mmCIF file with all atom_site columns, C-alpha atoms and ligand atoms in Angstrom:
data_model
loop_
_atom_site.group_PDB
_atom_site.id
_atom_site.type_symbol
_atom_site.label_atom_id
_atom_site.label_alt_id
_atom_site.label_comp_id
_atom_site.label_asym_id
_atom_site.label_entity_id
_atom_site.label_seq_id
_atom_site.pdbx_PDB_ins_code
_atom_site.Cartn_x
_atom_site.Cartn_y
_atom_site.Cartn_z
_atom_site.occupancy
_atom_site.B_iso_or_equiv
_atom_site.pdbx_formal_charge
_atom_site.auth_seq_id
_atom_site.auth_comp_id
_atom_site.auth_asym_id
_atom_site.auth_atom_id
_atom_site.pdbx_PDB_model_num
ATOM   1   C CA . UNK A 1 1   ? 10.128  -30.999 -29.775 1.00 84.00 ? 1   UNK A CA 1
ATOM   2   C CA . UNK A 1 2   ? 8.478   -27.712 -28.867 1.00 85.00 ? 2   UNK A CA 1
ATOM   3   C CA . UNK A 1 3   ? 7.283   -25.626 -32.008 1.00 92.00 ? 3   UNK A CA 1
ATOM   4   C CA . UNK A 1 4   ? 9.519   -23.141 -33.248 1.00 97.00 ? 4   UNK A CA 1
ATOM   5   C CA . UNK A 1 5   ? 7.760   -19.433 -32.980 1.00 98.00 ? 5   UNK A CA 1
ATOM   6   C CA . UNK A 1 6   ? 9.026   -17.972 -35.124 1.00 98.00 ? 6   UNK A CA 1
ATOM   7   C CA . UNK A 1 7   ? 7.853   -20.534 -37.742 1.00 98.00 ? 7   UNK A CA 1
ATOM   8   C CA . UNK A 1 8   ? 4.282   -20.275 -35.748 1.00 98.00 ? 8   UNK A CA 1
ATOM   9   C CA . UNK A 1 9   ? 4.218   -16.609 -36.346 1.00 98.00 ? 9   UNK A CA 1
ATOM   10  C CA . UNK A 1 10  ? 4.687   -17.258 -40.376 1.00 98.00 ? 10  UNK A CA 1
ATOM   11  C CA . UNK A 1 11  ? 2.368   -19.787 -40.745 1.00 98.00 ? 11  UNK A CA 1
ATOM   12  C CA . UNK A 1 12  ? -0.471  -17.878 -38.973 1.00 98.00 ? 12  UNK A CA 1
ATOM   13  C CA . UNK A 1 13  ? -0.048  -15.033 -41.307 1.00 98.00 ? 13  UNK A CA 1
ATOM   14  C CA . UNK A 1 14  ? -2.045  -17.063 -44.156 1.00 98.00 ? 14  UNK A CA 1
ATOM   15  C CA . UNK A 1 15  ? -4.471  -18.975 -41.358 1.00 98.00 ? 15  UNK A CA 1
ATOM   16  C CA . UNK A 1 16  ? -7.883  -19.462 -43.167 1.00 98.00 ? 16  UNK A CA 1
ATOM   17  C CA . UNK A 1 17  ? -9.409  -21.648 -40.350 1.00 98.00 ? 17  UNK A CA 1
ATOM   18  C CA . UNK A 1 18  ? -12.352 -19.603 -39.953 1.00 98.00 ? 18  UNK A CA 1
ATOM   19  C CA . UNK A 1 19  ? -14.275 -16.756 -41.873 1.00 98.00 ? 19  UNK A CA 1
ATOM   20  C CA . UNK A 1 20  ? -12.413 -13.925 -39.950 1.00 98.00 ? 20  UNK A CA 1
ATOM   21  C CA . UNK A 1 21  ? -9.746  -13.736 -41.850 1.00 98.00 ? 21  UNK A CA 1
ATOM   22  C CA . UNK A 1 22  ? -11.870 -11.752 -44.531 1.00 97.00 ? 22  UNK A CA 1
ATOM   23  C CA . UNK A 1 23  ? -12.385 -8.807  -43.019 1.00 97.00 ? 23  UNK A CA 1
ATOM   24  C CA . UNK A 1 24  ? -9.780  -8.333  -41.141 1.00 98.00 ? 24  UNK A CA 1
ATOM   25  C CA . UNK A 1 25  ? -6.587  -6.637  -42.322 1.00 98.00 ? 25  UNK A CA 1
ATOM   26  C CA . UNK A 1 26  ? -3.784  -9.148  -40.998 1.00 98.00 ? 26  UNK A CA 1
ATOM   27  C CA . UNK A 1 27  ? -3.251  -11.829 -38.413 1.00 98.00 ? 27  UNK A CA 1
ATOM   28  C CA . UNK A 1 28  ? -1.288  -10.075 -35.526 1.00 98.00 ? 28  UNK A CA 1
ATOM   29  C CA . UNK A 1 29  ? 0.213   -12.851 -33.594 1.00 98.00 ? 29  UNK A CA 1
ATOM   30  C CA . UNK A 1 30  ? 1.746   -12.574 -30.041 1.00 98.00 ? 30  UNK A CA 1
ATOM   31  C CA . UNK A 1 31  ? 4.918   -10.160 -28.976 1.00 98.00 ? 31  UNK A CA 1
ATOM   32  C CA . UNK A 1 32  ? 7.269   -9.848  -26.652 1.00 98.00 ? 32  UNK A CA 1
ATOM   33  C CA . UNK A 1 33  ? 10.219  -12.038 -25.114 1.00 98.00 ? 33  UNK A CA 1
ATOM   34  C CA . UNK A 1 34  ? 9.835   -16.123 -26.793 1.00 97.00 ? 34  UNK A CA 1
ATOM   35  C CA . UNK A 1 35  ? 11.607  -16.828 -22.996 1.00 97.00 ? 35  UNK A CA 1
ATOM   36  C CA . UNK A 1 36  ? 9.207   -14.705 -21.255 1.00 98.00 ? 36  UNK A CA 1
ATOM   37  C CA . UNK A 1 37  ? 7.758   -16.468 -17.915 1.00 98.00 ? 37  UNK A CA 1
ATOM   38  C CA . UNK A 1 38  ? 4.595   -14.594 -17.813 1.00 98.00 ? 38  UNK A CA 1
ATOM   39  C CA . UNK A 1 39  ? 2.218   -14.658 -20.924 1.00 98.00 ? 39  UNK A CA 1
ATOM   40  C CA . UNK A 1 40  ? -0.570  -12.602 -20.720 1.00 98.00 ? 40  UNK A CA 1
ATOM   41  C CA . UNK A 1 41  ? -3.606  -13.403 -23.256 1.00 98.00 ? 41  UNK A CA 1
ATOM   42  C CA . UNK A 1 42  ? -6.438  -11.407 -24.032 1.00 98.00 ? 42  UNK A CA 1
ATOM   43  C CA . UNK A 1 43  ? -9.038  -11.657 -26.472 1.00 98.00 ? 43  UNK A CA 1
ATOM   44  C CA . UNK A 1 44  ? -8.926  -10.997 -30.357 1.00 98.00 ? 44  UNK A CA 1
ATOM   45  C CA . UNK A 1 45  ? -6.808  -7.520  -31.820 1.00 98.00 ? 45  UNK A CA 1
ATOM   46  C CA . UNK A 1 46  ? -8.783  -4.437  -32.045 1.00 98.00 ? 46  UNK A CA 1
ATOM   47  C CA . UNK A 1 47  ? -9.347  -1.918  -34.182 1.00 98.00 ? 47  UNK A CA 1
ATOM   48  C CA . UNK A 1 48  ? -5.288  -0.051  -34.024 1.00 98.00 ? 48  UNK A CA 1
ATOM   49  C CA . UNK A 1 49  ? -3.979  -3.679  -33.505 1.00 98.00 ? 49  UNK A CA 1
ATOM   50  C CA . UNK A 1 50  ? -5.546  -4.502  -36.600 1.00 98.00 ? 50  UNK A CA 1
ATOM   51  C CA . UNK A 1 51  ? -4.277  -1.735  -38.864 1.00 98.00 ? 51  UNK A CA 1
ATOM   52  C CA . UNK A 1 52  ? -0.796  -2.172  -36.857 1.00 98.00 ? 52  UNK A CA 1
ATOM   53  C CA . UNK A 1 53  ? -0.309  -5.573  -36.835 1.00 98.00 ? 53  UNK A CA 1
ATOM   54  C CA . UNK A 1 54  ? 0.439   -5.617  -32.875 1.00 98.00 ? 54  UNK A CA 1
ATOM   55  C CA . UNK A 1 55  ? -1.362  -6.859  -30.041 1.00 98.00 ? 55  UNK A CA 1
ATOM   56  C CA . UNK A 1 56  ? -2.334  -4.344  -27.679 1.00 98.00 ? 56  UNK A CA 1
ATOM   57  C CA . UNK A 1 57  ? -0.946  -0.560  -28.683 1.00 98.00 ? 57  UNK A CA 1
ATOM   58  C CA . UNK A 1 58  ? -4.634  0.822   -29.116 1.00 98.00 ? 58  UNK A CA 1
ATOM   59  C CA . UNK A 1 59  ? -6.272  1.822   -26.473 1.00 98.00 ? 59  UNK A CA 1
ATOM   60  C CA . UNK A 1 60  ? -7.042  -0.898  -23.970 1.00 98.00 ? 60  UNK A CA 1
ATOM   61  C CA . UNK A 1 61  ? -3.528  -1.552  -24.577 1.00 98.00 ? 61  UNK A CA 1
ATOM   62  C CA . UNK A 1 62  ? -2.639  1.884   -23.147 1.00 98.00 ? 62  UNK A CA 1
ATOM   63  C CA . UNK A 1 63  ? -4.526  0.801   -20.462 1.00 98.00 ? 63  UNK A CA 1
ATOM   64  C CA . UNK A 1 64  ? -2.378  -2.036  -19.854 1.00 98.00 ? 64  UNK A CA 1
ATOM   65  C CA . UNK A 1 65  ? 0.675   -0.795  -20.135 1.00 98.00 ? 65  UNK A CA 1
ATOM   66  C CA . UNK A 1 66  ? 0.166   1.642   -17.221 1.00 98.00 ? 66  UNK A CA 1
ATOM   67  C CA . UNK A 1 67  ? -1.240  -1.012  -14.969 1.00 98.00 ? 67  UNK A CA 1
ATOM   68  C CA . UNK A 1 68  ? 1.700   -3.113  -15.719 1.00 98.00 ? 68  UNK A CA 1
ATOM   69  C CA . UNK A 1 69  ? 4.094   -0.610  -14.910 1.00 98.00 ? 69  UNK A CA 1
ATOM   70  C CA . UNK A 1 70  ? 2.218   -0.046  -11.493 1.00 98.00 ? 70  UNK A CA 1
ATOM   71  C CA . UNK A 1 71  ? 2.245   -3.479  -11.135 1.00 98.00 ? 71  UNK A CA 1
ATOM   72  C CA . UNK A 1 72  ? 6.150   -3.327  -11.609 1.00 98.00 ? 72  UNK A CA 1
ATOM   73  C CA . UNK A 1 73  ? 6.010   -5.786  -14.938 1.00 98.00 ? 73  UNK A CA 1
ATOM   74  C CA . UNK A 1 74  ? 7.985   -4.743  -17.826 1.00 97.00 ? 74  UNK A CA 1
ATOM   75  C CA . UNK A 1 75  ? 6.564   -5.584  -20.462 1.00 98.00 ? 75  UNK A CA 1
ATOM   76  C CA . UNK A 1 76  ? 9.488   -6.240  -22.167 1.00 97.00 ? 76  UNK A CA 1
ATOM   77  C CA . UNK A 1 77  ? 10.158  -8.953  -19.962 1.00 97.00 ? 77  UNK A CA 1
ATOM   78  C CA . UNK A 1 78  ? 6.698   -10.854 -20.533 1.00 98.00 ? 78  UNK A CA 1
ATOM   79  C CA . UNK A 1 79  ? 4.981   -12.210 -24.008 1.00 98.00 ? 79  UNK A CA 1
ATOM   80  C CA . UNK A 1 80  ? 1.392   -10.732 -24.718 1.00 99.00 ? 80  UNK A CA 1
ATOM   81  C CA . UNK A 1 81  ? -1.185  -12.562 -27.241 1.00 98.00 ? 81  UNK A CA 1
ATOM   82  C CA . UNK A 1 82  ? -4.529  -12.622 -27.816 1.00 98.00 ? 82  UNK A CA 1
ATOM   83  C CA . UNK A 1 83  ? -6.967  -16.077 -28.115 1.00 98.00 ? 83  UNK A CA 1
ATOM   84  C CA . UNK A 1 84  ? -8.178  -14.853 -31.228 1.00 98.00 ? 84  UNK A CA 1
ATOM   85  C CA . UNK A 1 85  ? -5.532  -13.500 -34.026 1.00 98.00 ? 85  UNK A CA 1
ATOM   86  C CA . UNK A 1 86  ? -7.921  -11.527 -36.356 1.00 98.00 ? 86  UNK A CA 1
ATOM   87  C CA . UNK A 1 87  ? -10.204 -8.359  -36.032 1.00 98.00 ? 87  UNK A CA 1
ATOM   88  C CA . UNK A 1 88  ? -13.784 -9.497  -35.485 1.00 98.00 ? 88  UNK A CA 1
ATOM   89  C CA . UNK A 1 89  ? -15.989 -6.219  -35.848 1.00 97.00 ? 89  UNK A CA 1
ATOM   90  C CA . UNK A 1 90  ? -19.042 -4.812  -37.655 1.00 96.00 ? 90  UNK A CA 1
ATOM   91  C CA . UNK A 1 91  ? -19.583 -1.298  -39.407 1.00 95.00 ? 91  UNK A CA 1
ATOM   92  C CA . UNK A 1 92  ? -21.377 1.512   -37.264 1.00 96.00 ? 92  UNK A CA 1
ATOM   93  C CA . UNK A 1 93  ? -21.185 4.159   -39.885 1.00 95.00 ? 93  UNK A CA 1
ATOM   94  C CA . UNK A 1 94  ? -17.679 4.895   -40.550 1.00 94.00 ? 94  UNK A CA 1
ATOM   95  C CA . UNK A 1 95  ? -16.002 2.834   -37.084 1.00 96.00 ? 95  UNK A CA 1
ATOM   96  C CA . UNK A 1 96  ? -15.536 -0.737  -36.823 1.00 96.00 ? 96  UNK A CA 1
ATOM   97  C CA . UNK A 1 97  ? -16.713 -2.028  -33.851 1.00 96.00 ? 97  UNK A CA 1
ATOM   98  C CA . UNK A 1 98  ? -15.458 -4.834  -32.115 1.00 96.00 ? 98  UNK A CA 1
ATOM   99  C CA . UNK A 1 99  ? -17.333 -8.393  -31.991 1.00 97.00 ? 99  UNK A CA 1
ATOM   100 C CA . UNK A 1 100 ? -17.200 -11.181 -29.775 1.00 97.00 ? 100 UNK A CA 1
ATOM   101 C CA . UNK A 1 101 ? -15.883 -13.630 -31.231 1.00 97.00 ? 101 UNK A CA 1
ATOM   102 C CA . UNK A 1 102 ? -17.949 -17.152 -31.093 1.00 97.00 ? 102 UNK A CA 1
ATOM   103 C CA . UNK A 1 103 ? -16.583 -20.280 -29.750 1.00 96.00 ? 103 UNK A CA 1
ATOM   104 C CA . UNK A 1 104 ? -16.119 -21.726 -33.319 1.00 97.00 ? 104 UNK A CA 1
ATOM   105 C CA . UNK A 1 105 ? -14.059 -18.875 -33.863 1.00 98.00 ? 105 UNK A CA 1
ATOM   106 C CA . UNK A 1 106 ? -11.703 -19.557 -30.698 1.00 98.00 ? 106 UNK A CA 1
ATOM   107 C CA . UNK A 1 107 ? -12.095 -22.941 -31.127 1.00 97.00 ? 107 UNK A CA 1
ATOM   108 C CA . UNK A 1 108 ? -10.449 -22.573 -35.005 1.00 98.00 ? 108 UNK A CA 1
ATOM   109 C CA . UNK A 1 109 ? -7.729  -19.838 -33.375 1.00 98.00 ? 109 UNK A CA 1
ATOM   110 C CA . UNK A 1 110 ? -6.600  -22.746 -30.564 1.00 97.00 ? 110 UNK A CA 1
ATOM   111 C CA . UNK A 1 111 ? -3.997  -23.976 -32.648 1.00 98.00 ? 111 UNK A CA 1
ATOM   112 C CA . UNK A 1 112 ? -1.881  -20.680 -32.378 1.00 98.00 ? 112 UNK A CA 1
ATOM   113 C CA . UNK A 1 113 ? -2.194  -19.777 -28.822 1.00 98.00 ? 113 UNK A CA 1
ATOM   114 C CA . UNK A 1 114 ? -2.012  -23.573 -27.604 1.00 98.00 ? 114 UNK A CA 1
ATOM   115 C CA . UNK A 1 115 ? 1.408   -23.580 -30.159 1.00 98.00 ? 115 UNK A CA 1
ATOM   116 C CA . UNK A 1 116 ? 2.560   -20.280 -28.745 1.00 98.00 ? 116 UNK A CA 1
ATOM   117 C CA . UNK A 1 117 ? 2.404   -21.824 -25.304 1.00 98.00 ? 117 UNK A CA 1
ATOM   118 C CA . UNK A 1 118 ? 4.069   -24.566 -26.088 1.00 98.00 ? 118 UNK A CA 1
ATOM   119 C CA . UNK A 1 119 ? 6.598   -22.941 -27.416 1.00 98.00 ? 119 UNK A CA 1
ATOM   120 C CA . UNK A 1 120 ? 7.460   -20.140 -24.254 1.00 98.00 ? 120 UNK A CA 1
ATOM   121 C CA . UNK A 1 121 ? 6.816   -23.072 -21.759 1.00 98.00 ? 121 UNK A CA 1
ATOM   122 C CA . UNK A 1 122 ? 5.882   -19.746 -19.376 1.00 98.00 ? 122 UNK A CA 1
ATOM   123 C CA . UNK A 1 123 ? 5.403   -20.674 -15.657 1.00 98.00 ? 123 UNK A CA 1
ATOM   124 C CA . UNK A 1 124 ? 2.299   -17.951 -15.592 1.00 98.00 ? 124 UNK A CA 1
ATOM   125 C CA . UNK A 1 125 ? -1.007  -17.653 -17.706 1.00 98.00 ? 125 UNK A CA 1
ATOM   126 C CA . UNK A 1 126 ? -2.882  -14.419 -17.341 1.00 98.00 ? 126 UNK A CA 1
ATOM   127 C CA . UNK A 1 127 ? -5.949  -14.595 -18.809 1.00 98.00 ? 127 UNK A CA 1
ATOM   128 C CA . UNK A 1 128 ? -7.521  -10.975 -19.167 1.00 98.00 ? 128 UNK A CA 1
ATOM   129 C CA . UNK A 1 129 ? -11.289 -11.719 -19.775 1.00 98.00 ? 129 UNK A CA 1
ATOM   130 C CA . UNK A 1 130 ? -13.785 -13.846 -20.184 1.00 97.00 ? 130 UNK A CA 1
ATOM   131 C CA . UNK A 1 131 ? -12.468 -14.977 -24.066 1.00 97.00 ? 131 UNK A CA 1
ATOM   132 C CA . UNK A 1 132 ? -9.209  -15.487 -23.182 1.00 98.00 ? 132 UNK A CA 1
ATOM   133 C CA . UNK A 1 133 ? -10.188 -17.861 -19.844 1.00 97.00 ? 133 UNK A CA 1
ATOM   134 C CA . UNK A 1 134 ? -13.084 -19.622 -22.264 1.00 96.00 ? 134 UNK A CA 1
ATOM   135 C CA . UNK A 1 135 ? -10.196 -20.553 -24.931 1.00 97.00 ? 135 UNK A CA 1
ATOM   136 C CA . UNK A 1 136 ? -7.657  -21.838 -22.223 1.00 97.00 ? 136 UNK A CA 1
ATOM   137 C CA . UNK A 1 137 ? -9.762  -22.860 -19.065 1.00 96.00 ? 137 UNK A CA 1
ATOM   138 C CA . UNK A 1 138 ? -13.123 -23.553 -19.458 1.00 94.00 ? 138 UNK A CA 1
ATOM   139 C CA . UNK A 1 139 ? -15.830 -22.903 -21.755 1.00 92.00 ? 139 UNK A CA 1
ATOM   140 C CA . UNK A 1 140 ? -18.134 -22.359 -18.959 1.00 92.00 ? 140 UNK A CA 1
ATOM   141 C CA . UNK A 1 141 ? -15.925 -20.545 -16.070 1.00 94.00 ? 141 UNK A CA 1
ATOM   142 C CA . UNK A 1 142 ? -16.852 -17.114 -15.392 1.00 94.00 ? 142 UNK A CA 1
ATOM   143 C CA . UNK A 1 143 ? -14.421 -14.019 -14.062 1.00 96.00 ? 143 UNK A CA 1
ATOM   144 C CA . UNK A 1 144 ? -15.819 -13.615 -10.746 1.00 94.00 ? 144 UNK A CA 1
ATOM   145 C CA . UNK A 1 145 ? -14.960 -17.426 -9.979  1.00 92.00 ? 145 UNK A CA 1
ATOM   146 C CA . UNK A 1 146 ? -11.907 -17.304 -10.585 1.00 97.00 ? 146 UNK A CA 1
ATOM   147 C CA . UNK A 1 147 ? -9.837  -13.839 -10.510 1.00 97.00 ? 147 UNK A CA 1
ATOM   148 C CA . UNK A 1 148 ? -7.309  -12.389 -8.148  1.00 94.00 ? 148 UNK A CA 1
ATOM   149 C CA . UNK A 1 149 ? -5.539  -15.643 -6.934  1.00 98.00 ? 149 UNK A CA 1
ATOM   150 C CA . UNK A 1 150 ? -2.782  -18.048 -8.563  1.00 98.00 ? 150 UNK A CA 1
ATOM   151 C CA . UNK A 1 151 ? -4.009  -20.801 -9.850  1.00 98.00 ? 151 UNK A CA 1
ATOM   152 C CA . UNK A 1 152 ? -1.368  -24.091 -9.675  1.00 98.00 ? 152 UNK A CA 1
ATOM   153 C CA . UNK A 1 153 ? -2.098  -26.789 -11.440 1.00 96.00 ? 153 UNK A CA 1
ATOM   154 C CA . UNK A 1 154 ? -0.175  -30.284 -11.515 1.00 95.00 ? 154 UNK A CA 1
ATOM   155 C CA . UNK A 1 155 ? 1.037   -29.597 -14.869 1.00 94.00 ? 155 UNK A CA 1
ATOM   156 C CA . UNK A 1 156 ? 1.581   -26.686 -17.229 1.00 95.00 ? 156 UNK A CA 1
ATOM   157 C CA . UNK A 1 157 ? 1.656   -23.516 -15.865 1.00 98.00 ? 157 UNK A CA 1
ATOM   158 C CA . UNK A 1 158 ? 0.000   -21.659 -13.546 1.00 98.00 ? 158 UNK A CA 1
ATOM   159 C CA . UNK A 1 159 ? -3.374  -19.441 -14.438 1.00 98.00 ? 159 UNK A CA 1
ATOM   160 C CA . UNK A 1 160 ? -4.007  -16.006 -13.056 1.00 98.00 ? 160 UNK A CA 1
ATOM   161 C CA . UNK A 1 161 ? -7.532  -14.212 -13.744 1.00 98.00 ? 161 UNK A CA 1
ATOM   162 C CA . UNK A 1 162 ? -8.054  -10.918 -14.162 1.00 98.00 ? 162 UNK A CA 1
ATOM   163 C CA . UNK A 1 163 ? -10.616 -8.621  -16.301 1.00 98.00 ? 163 UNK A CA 1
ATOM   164 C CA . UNK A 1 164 ? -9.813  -7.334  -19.891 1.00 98.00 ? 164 UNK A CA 1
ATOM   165 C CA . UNK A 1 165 ? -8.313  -3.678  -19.549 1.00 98.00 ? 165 UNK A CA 1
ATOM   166 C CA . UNK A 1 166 ? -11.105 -2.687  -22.295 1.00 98.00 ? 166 UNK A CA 1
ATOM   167 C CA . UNK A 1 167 ? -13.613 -3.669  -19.353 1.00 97.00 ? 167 UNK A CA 1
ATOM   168 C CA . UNK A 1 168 ? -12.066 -0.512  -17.564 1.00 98.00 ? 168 UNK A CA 1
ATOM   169 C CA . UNK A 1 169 ? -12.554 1.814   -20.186 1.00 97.00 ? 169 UNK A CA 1
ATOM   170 C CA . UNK A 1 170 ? -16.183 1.325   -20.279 1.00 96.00 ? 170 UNK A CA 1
ATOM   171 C CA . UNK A 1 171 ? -17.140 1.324   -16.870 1.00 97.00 ? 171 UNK A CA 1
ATOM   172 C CA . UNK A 1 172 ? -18.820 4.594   -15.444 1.00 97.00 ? 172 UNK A CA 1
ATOM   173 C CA . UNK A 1 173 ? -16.364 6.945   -14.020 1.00 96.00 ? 173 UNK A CA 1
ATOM   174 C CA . UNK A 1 174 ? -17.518 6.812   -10.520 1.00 97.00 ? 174 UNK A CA 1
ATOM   175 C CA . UNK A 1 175 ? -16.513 3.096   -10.522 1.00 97.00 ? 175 UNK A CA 1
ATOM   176 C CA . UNK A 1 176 ? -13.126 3.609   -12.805 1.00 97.00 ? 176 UNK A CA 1
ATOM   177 C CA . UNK A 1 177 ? -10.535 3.862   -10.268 1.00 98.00 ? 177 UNK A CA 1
ATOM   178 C CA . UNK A 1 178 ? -11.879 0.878   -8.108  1.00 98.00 ? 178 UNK A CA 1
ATOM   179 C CA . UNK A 1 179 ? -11.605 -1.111  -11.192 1.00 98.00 ? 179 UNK A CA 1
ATOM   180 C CA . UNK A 1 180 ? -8.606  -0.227  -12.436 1.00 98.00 ? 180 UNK A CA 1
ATOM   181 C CA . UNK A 1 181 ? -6.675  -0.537  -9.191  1.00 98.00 ? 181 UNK A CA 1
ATOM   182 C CA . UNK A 1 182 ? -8.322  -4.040  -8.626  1.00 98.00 ? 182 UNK A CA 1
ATOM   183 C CA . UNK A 1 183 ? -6.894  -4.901  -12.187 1.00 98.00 ? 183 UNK A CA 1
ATOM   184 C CA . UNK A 1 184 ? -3.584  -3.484  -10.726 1.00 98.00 ? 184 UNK A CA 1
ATOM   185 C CA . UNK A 1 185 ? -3.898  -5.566  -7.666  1.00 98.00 ? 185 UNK A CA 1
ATOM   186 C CA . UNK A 1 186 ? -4.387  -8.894  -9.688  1.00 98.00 ? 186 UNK A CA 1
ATOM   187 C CA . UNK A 1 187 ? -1.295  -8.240  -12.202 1.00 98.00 ? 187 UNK A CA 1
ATOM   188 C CA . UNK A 1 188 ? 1.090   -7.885  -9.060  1.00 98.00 ? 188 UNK A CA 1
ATOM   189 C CA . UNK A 1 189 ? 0.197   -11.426 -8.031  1.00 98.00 ? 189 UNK A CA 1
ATOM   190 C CA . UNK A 1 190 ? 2.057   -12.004 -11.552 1.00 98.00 ? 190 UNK A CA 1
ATOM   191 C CA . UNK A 1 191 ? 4.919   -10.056 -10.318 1.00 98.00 ? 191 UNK A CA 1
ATOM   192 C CA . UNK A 1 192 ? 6.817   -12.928 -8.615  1.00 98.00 ? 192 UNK A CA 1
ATOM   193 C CA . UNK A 1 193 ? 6.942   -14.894 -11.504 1.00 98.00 ? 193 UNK A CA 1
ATOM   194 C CA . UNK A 1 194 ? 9.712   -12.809 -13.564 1.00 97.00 ? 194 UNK A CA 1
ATOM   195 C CA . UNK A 1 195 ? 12.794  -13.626 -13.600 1.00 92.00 ? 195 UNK A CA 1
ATOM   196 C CA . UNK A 1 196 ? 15.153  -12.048 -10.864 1.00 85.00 ? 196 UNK A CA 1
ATOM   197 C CA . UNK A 1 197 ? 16.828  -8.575  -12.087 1.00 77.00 ? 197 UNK A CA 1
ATOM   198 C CA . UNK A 1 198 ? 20.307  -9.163  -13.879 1.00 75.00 ? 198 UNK A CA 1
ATOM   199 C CA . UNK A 1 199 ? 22.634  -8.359  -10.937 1.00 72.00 ? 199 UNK A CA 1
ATOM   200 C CA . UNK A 1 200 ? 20.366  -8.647  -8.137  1.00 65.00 ? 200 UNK A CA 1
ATOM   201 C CA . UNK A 1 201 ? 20.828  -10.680 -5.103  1.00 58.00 ? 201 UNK A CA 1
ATOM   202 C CA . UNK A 1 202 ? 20.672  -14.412 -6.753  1.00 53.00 ? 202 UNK A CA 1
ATOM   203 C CA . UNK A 1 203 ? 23.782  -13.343 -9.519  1.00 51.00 ? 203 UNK A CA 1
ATOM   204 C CA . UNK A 1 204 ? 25.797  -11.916 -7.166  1.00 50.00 ? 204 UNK A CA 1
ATOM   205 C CA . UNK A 1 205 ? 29.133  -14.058 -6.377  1.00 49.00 ? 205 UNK A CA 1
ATOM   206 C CA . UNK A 1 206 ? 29.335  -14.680 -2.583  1.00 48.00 ? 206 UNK A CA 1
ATOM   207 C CA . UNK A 1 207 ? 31.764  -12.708 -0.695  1.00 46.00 ? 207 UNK A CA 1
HETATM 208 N N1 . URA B 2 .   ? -8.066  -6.225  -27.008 1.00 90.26 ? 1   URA B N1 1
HETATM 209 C C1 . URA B 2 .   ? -7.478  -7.451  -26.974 1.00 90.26 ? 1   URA B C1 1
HETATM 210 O O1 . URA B 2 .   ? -8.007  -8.397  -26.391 1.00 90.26 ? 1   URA B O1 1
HETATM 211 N N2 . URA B 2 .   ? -6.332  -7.588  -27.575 1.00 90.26 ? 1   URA B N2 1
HETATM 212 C C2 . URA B 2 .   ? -5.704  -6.620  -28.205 1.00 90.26 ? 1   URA B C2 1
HETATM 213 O O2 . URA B 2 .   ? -4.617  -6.865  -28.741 1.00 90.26 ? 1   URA B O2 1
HETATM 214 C C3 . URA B 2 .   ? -6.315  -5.354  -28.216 1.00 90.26 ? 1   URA B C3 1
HETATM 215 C C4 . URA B 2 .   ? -7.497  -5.172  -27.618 1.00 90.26 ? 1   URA B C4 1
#
């Protein structure tokens, strides 16, 4: 029996598995549709994900909700999660700024994401990062090896790689609209994997 995500989503709330839970405000599990084909995972909830208890409406979030919508993805249409469900971060005078988090610290978070998974049973992984493809692919892979294509494998579904849209907010601004549109360019290889419009050609009745 697949788990039941809903039931997933409540038990992560009181997760204790490793020491992140202290500082962070709440777990913020994954959104979006529980049929979705695509799931999209990046790494661990930032600063406004942490105070709002959603995965990606801060700013790299903005981010990737405009390349989506280049890359013709609703995001309605798709599930988006992270590897890591709580905050990792250290104080810089008043901020919180954002921490890797360490492999015993993905390692402890599996259970969620590997449940979530299980759960969708979406044909398309996108990993955005290096967290997110360390947690699911390989503790060793790196980005350049692997992004920009669709990746089949025998079973389970299909991997995509890109970078993490918080990459593109830190590169110079000379280099910002190469990146960004080669983050755009990788998302529309997700594109084929949604679901055909309600009332396009495949629903249509024959005449
Ligand atoms: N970065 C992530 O990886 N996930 C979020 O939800 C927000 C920022």
């Amino acid at each position: 029996m697949p788990p039941d995500l809903a039931e997933l989503r409540r038990e992560a709330q009181s997760c204790k598995a490793c020491p992140l839970w202290i500082h962070a405000t709440q777990t913020v599990f994954g959104e979006g549709d529980p049929q979705a084909r695509i799931v999209l995972v990046g790494e661990q909830p930032g600063d406004a994900e942490d105070r709002a208890g959603h995965p990606f409406v801060g700013p790299a979030g903005q981010v990737l909700d405009r390349a989506l919508a280049e890359a013709g993805i609703d995001r309605a249409a798709i599930y988006v999660t992270n590897a890591v469900k709580h905050f990792k971060w250290e104080p810089r005078g008043k901020r919180r700024m954002h921490k890797t988090p360490l492999q015993q610290e993905i390692a402890a978070c599996r259970r969620w994401i590997e449940g979530e998974l299980a759960a969708i049973r979406p044909d398309l992984v996108v990993c955005l990062g290096a967290t997110a493809v360390h947690a699911l692919i390989d503790r060793e892979a790196t980005i350049t090896g692997l992004r920009g294509r669709i990746i089949e494998r025998q079973a389970g579904p299909a991997w995509l790689v890109t970078v993490h849209p918080s990459y593109i907010l830190r590169v110079p601004p000379q280099a910002h609209s190469l990146v960004y549109q080669s983050f755009v360019a990788d998302l529309r290889l997700a594109r084929p994997f949604l679901p055909a419009p309600a009332g396009g050609p495949e629903d249509r009745e024959s005449p």
